[in-house]
Coordinates of C-alpha atoms in Angstrom, one line a residue:
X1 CA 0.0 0.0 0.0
X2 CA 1.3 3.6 -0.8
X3 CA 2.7 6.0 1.5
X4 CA 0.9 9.8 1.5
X5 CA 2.8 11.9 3.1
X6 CA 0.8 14.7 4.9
X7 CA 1.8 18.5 3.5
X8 CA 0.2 21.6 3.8
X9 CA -2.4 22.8 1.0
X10 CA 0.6 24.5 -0.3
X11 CA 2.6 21.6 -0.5
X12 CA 5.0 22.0 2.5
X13 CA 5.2 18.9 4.3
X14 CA 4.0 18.8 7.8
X15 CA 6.3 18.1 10.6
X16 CA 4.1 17.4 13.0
X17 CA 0.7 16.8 13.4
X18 CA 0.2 15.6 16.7
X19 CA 1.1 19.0 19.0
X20 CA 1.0 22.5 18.4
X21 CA 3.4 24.8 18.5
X22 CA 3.8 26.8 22.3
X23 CA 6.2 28.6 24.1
X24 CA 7.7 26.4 26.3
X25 CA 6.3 23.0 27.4
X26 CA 2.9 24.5 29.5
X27 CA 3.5 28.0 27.8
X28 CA 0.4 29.3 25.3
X29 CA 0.2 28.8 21.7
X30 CA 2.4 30.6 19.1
X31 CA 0.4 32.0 16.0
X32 CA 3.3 30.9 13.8
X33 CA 2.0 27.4 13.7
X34 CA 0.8 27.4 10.4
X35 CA -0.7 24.3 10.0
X36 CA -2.6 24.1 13.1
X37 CA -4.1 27.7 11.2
X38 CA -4.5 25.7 7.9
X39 CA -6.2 22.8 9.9
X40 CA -8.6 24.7 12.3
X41 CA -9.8 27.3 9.3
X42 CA -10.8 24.6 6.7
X43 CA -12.2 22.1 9.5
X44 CA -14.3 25.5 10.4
X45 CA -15.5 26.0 6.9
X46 CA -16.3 22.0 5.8
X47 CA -20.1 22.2 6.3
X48 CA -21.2 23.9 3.2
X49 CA -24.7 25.4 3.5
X50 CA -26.9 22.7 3.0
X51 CA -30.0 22.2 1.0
X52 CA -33.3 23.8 2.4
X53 CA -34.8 21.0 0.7
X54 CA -33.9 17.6 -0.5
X55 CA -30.9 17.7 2.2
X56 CA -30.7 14.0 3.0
X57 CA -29.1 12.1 -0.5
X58 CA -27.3 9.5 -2.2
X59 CA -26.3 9.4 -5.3
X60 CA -24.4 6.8 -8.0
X61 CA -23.2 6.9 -11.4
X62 CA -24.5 5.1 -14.5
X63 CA -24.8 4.6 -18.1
X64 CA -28.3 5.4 -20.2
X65 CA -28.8 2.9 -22.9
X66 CA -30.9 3.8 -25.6
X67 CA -33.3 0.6 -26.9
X68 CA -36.2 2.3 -28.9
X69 CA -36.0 5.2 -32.0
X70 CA -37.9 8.2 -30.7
X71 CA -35.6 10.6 -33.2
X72 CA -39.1 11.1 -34.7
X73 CA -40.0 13.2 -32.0
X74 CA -36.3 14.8 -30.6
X75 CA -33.3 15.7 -31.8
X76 CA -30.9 14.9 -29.0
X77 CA -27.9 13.7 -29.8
X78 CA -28.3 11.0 -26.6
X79 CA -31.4 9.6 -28.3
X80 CA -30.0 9.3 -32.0
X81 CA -28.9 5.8 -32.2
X82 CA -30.4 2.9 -30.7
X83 CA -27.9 1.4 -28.5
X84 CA -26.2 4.4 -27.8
X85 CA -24.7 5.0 -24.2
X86 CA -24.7 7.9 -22.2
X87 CA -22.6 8.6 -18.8
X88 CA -24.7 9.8 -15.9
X89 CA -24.7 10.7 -12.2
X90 CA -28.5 10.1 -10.3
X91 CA -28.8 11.4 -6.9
X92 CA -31.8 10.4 -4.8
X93 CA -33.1 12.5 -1.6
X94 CA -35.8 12.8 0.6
X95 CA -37.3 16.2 0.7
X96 CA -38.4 17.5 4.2
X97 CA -35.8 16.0 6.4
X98 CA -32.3 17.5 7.2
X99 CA -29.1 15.9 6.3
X100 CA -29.4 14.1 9.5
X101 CA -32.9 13.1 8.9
X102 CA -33.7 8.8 8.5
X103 CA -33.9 7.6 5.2
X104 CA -37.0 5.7 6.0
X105 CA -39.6 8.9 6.4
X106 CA -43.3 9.3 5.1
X107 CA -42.2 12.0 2.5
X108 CA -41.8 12.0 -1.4
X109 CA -38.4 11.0 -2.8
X110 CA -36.1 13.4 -5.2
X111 CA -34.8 11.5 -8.1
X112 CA -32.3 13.7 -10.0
X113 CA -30.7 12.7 -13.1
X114 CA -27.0 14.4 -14.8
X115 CA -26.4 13.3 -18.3
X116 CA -22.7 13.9 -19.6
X117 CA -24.3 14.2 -23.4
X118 CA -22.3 15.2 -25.8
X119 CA -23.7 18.3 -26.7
X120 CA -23.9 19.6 -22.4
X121 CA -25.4 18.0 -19.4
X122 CA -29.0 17.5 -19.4
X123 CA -30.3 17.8 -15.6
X124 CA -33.5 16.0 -15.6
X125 CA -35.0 17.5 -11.8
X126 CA -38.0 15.4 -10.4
X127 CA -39.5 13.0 -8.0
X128 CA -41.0 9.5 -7.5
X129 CA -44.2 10.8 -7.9
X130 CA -45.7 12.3 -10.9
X131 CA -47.5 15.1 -9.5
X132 CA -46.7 17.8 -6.7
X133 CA -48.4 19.9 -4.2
X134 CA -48.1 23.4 -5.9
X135 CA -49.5 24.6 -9.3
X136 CA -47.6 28.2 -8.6
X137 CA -44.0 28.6 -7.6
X138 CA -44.7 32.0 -5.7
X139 CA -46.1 29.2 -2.6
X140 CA -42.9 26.7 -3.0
X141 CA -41.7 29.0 0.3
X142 CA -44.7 28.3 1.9
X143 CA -44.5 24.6 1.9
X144 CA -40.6 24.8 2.5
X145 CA -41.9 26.8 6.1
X146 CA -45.1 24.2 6.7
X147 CA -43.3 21.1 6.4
X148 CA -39.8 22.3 8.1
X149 CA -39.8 23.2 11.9
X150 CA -41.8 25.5 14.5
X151 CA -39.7 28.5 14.9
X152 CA -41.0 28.3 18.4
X153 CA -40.8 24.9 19.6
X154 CA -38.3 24.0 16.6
X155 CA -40.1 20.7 16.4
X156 CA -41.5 19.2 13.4
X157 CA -45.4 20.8 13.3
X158 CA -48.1 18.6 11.8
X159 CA -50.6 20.9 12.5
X160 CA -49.1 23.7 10.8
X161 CA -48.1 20.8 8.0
X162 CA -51.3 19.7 7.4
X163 CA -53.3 23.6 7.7
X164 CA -51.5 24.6 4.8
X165 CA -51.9 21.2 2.8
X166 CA -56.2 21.6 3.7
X167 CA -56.2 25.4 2.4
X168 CA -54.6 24.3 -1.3
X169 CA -56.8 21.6 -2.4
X170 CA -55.0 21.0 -5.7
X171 CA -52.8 19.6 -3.3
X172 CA -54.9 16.5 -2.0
X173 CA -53.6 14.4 -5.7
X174 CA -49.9 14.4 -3.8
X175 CA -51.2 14.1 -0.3
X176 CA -52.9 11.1 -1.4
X177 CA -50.3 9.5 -2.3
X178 CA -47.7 10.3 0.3
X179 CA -50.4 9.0 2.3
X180 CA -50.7 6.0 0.4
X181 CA -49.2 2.7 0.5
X182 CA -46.5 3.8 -1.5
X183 CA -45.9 7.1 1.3
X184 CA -42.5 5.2 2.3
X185 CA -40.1 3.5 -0.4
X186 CA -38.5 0.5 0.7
X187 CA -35.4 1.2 -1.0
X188 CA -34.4 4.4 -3.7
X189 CA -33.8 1.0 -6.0
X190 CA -37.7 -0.2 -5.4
X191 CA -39.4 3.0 -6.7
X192 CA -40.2 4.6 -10.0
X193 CA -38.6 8.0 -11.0
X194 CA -40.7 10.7 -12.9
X195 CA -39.7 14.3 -14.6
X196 CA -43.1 15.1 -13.4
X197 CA -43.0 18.9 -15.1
X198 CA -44.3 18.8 -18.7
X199 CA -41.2 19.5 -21.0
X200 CA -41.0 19.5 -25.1
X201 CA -38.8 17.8 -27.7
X202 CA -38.2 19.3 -30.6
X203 CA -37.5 17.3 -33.7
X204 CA -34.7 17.8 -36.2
X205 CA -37.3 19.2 -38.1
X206 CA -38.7 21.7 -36.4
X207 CA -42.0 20.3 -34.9
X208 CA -42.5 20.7 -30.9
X209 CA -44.2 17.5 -28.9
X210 CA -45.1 17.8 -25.1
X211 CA -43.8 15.3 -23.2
X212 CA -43.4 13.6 -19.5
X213 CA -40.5 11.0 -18.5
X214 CA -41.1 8.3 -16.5
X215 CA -38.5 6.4 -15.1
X216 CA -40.3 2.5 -14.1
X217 CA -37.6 0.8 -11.4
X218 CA -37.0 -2.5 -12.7
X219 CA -36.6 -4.1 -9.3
X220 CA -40.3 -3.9 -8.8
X221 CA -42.2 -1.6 -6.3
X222 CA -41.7 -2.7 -2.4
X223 CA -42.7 0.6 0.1
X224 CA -43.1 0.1 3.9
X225 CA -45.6 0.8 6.4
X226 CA -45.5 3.2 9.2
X227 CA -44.4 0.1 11.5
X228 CA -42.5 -1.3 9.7
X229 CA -40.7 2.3 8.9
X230 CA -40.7 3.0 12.7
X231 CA -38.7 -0.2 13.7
X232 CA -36.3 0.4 10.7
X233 CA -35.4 4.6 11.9
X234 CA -34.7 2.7 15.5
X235 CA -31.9 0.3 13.6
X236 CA -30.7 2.1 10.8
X237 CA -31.2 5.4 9.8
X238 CA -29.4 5.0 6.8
X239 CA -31.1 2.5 5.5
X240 CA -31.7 3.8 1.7
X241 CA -28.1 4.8 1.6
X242 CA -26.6 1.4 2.9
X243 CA -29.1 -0.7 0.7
X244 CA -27.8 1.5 -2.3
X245 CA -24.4 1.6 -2.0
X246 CA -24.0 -2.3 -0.8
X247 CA -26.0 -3.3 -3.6
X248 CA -23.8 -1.7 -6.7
X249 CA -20.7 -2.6 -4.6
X250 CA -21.7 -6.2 -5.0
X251 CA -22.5 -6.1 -8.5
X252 CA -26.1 -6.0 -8.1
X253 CA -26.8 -2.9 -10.4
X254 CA -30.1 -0.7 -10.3
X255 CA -32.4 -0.4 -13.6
X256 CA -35.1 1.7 -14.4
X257 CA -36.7 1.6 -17.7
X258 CA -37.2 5.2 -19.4
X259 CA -40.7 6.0 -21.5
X260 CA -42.3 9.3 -22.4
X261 CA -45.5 10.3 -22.9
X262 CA -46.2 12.7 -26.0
X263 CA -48.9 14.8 -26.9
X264 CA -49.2 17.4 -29.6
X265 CA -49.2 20.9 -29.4
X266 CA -52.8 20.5 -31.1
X267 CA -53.8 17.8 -28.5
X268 CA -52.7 20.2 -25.6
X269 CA -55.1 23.0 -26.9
X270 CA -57.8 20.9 -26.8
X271 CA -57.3 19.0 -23.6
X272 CA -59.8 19.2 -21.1
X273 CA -57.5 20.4 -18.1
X274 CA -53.8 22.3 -18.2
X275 CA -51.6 19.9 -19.5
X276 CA -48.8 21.7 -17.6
X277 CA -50.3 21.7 -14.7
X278 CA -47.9 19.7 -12.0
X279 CA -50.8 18.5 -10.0
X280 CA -52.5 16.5 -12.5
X281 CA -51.2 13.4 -14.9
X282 CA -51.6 12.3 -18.4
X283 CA -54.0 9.3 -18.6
X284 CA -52.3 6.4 -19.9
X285 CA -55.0 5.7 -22.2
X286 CA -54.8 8.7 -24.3
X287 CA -51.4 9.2 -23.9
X288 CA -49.4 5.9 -23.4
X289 CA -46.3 4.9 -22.7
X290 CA -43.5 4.4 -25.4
X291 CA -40.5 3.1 -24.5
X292 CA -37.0 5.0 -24.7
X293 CA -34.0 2.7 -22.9
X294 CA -32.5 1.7 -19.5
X295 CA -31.0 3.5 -16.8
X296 CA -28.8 1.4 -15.0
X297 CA -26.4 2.3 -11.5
X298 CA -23.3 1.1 -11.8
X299 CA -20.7 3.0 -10.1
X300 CA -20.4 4.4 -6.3
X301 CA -18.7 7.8 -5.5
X302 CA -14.8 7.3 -3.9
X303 CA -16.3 10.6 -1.8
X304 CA -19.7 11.2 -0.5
X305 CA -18.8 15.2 -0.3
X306 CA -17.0 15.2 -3.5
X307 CA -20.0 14.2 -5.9
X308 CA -22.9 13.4 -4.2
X309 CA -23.2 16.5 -1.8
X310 CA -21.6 18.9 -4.4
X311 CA -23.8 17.4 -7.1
X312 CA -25.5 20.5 -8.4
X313 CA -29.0 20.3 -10.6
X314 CA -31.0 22.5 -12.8
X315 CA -34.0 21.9 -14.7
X316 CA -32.6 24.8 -17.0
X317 CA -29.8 22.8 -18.0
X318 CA -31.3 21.4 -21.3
X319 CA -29.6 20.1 -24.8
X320 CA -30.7 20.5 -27.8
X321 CA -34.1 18.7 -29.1
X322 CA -35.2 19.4 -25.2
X323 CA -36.9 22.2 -24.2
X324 CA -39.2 23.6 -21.7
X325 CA -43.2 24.3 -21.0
X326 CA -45.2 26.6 -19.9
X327 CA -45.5 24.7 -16.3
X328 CA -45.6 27.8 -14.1
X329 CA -43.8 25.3 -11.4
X330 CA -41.2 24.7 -14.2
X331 CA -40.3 28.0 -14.9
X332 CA -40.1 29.4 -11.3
X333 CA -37.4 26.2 -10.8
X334 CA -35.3 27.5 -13.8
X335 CA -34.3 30.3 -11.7
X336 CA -34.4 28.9 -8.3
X337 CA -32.2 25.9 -8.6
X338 CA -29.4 27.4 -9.9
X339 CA -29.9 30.6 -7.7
X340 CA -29.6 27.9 -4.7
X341 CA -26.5 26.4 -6.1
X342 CA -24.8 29.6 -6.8
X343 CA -25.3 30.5 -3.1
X344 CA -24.4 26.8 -1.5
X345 CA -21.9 25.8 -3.4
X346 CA -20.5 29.8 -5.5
X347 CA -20.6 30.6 -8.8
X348 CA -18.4 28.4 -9.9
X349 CA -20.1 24.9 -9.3
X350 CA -20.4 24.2 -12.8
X351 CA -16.5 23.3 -12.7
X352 CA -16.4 20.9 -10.0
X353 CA -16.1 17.5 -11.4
X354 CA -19.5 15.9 -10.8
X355 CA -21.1 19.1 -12.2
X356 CA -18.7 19.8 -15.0
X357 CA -20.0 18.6 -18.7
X358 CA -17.7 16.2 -20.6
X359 CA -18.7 17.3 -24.2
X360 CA -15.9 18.0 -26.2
X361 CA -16.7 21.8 -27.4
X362 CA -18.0 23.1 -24.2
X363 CA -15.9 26.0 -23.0
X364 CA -17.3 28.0 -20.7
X365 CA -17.6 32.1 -21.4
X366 CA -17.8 32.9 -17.2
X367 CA -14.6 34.6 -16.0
X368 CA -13.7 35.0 -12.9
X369 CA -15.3 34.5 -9.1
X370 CA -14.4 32.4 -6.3
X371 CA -12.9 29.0 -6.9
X372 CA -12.7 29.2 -10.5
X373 CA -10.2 26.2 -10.8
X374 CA -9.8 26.0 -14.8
X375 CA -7.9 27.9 -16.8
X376 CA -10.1 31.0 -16.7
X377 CA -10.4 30.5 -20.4
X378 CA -6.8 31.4 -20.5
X379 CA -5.8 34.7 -22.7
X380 CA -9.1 34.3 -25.0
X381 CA -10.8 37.9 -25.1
X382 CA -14.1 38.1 -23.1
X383 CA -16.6 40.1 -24.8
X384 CA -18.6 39.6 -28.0
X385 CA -19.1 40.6 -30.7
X386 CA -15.2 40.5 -31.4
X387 CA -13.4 40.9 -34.7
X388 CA -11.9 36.9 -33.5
X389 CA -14.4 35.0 -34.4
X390 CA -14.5 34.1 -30.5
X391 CA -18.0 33.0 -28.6
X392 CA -20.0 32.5 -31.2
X393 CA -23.7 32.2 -31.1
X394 CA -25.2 28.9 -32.5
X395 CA -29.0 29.7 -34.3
X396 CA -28.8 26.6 -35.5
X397 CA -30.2 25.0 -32.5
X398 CA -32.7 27.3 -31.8
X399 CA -36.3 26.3 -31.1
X400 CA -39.5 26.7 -33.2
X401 CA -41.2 29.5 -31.8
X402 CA -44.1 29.3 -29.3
X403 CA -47.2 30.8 -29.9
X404 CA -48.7 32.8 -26.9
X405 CA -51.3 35.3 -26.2
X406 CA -52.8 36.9 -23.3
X407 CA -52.0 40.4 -21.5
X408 CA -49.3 40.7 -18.7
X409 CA -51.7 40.0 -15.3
X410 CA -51.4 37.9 -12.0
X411 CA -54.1 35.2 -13.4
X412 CA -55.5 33.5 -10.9
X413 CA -54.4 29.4 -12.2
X414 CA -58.4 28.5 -10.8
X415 CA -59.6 30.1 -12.8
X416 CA -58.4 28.2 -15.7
X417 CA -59.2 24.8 -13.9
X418 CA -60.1 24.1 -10.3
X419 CA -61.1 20.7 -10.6
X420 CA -58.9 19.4 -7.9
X421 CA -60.9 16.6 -6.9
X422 CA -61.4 13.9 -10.0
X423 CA -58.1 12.9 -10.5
X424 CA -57.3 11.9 -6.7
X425 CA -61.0 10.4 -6.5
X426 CA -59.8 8.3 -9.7
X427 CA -56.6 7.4 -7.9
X428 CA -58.5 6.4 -4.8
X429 CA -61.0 3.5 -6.9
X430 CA -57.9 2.4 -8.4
X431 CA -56.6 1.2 -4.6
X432 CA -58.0 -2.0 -3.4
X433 CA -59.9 -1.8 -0.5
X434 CA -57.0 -3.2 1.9
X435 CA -54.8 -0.6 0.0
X436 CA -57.6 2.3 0.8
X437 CA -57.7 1.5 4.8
X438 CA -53.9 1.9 4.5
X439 CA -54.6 5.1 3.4
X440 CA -56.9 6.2 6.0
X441 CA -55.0 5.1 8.9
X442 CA -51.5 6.3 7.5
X443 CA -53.5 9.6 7.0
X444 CA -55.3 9.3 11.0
X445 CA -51.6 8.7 12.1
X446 CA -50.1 11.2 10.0
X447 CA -52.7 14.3 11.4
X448 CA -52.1 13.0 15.1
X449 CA -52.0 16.2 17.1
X450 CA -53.8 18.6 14.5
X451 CA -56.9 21.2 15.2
X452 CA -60.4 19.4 14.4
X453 CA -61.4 22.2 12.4
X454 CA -58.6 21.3 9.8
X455 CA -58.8 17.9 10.3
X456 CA -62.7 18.6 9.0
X457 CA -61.5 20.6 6.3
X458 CA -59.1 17.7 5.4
X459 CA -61.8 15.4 5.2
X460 CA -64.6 17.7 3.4
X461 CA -61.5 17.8 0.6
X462 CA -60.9 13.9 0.5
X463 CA -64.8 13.5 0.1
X464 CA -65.2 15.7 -3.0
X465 CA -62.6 13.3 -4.7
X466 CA -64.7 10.4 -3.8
X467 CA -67.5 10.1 -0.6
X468 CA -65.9 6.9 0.5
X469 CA -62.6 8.5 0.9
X470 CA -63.8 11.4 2.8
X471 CA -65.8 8.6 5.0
X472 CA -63.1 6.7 5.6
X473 CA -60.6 9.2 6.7
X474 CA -62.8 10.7 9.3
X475 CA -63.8 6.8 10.6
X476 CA -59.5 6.6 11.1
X477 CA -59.7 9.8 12.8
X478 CA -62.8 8.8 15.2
X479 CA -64.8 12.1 14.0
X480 CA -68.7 12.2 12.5
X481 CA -69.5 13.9 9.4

């Protein structure tokens, strides 16, 4: 085994790493020990600011194999051939817990995807559901502060949790299913993986689809219940991350199957709801699923810190053939995620390795700010236009453009569509009956502590989506309606 020999970040070697410097055997410390400086300043700044949301993660590297031709639809350079690889980095999270938090919490599941394509990274930003609680980003605050902690009691607060989920009811769909059978994952491995957001491909021709990405876990759905959850926490509260890690370390590699679902620009006029709004889903029937390729896990990180807490995401980072939608919740998190990033980890994250694209061209035109590690782009002038040729825009890949219309206004999203009730009352009849009284006591357990009146409110929403949901929630909470 090698010898490292232990030097300052400079390079000096260290003499001595075991005392500090003093004056005299029992005298005080001398400032001149510059390593003991070097040691104490860095161990004081290791704890980067962590993520107000989706804190707790792990995260593994992969290939994408492409299996079906869906070039009609994109012109992506990671689709274009059908077995066709693609290097990628996938970190999973829970979302309301702190980086100290147990794996195994009632909660949804991030489920972030980097591609390295060859024409930039494509950050793919969802969850392991398909819907959310929020149709407008200006509330995404507001959620952050209800399912966080009491600024009084700093204790988790279900009550205030649960007021704010009973006063939006477009967010009963999502509560239904955290509340649901599937509520805890066993594993990240045993759960599905969705973009959620509506995005668009764009074809080498010009012509725009809408589309969703769905990521089915070939290991097969396996969740746990609230007991089972509970004895877990009280032996392991790593549990996603040790099942994760052990299994690619003993060859024992992850798979998800990608497929998309694609409507037309003409089908999305016409459809009865807002196909971009995040609370709602495509129904398989009129939109089904085609098949795209296979995710597979393949490789853990030699550093936790290095690539799967520095791991940076955006939903703006896009390639060509891939584009956005007018998903109000989409286009809030094109600023927000890399806003958050520039303050956790400076505006230079896009250079540290697990962040940085591995396409050939890509030179970045940023100069300057804290920890740029590259070559600053060396002597090559900063501005254009230039009379070098240098930085030059690319038309070529532009996007066909998107018809709007409508005057500048805060619109009020229920006004275009406040049916928040059908698709969660479909979702219910879909649940067997065993899976249903899951639901209610999960949901009984889950509201333990909270006001009547919003417990009542909570119920009078469950009942529009279906009578016998409402019914049985308020049985599981021992109220009368």
């Amino acid at each position: 085994m090698s010898k490292h020999n232990l030097t300052t970040a400079a390079g000096a070697p260290v003499v001595d790493n075991q005392n500090v410097q003093t004056a005299g055997p029992r005298g005080p410390m001398l400032l001149q020990d510059v390593w003991y400086l070097e040691k104490l300043a860095h161990f004081d700044r290791e704890v980067i600011p962590e993520r107000r949301m989706h804190a707790k993660g792990s995260g593994a590297f992969g290939t994408f194999t492409v299996t079906h031709d869906i070039s009609r639809y994109t012109r992506a350079a990671l689709f274009s051939d059908i077995g066709k690889k693609t290097d990628l980095f996938l970190r999973f999270s829970t979302v309301a817990g702190e980086r100290g938090a147990a794996d195994a919490e009632r909660d949804i599941r991030g489920f972030a995807v980097k591609f390295y394509t060859e024409e930039g990274n494509w950050d793919l930003v969802g969850n392991n559901t398909p819907v959310f609680f929020l149709r407008d980003p200006l509330k995404f605050p507001d959620l952050n502060r209800a399912v966080k902690r009491n600024p009084y009691t700093n204790m988790r607060d279900a009550n205030a949790n649960w007021d704010f989920w009973t006063l939006l009811p477009e967010a009963l769909h999502q509560v239904t299913i955290v509340m649901s059978d599937r509520g805890i994952p066993a594993s990240y491995r045993h759960m599905h993986g969705f973009g959620s957001h509506t995005f668009s491909l764009i074809s080498a021709k010009g012509e725009r689809h809408w589309v969703k990405f769905h990521f089915h876990t070939q290991q097969g759905i396996q969740n746990l219940s609230d007991a089972e959850a509970e004895k877990l926490v009280g032996q392991d509260r790593e549990s996603a991350q040790r099942d994760l890690l052990e299994s690619i370390d003993r060859g024992d590699f992850p798979r998800w199957t990608l497929y998309i679902q694609v409507m037309t620009e003409a089908q999305a006029d016409a459809c009865p709801f807002n196909p971009f709004d995040l609370t709602k889903v495509w129904s398989h029937k009129d939109y089904p699923l085609i098949e795209v390729g296979v995710l597979e896990l393949n490789r853990n990180p030699q550093n936790y810190f290095a690539d799967v807490e520095q791991a940076a995401f955006n939903p703006a980072n896009v390639v060509p053939g891939i584009g956005f939608s007018p998903d109000r919740m989409l286009q809030g998190r094109l600023f927000a995620y890399g806003d958050a990033e520039r303050y956790r980890l400076g505006v230079n994250h896009h250079l540290i390795p697990v962040n940085a694209p591995r396409c050939p061209f890509h030179n970045s035109y940023h100069r300057d700010g804290a920890m740029r590690v590259d070559s600053n782009a060396g002597a090559t002038i900063g501005y254009e236009p230039n009379s070098q040729g240098k930085w030059q825009q690319q038309p070529a890949f532009d996007e066909p453009p998107l018809a709007l219309q409508g005057n500048a206004y805060h619109y009020d999203f229920r006004a275009d569509d406040d049916d928040y009730y059908s698709q969660p009352g479909a979702l219910f009849r879909l649940m067997t009956p065993a899976q249903q009284q899951v639901l209610f006591d999960n949901t009984a357990r889950a509201m333990g502590g909270v006001d009547e009146a919003i417990k009542r409110r909570h119920i009078a929403n469950c009942a529009k989506a279906d009578p016998a949901y409402g019914a049985g929630v308020a049985k599981a909470l021992g109220l009368k309606i």
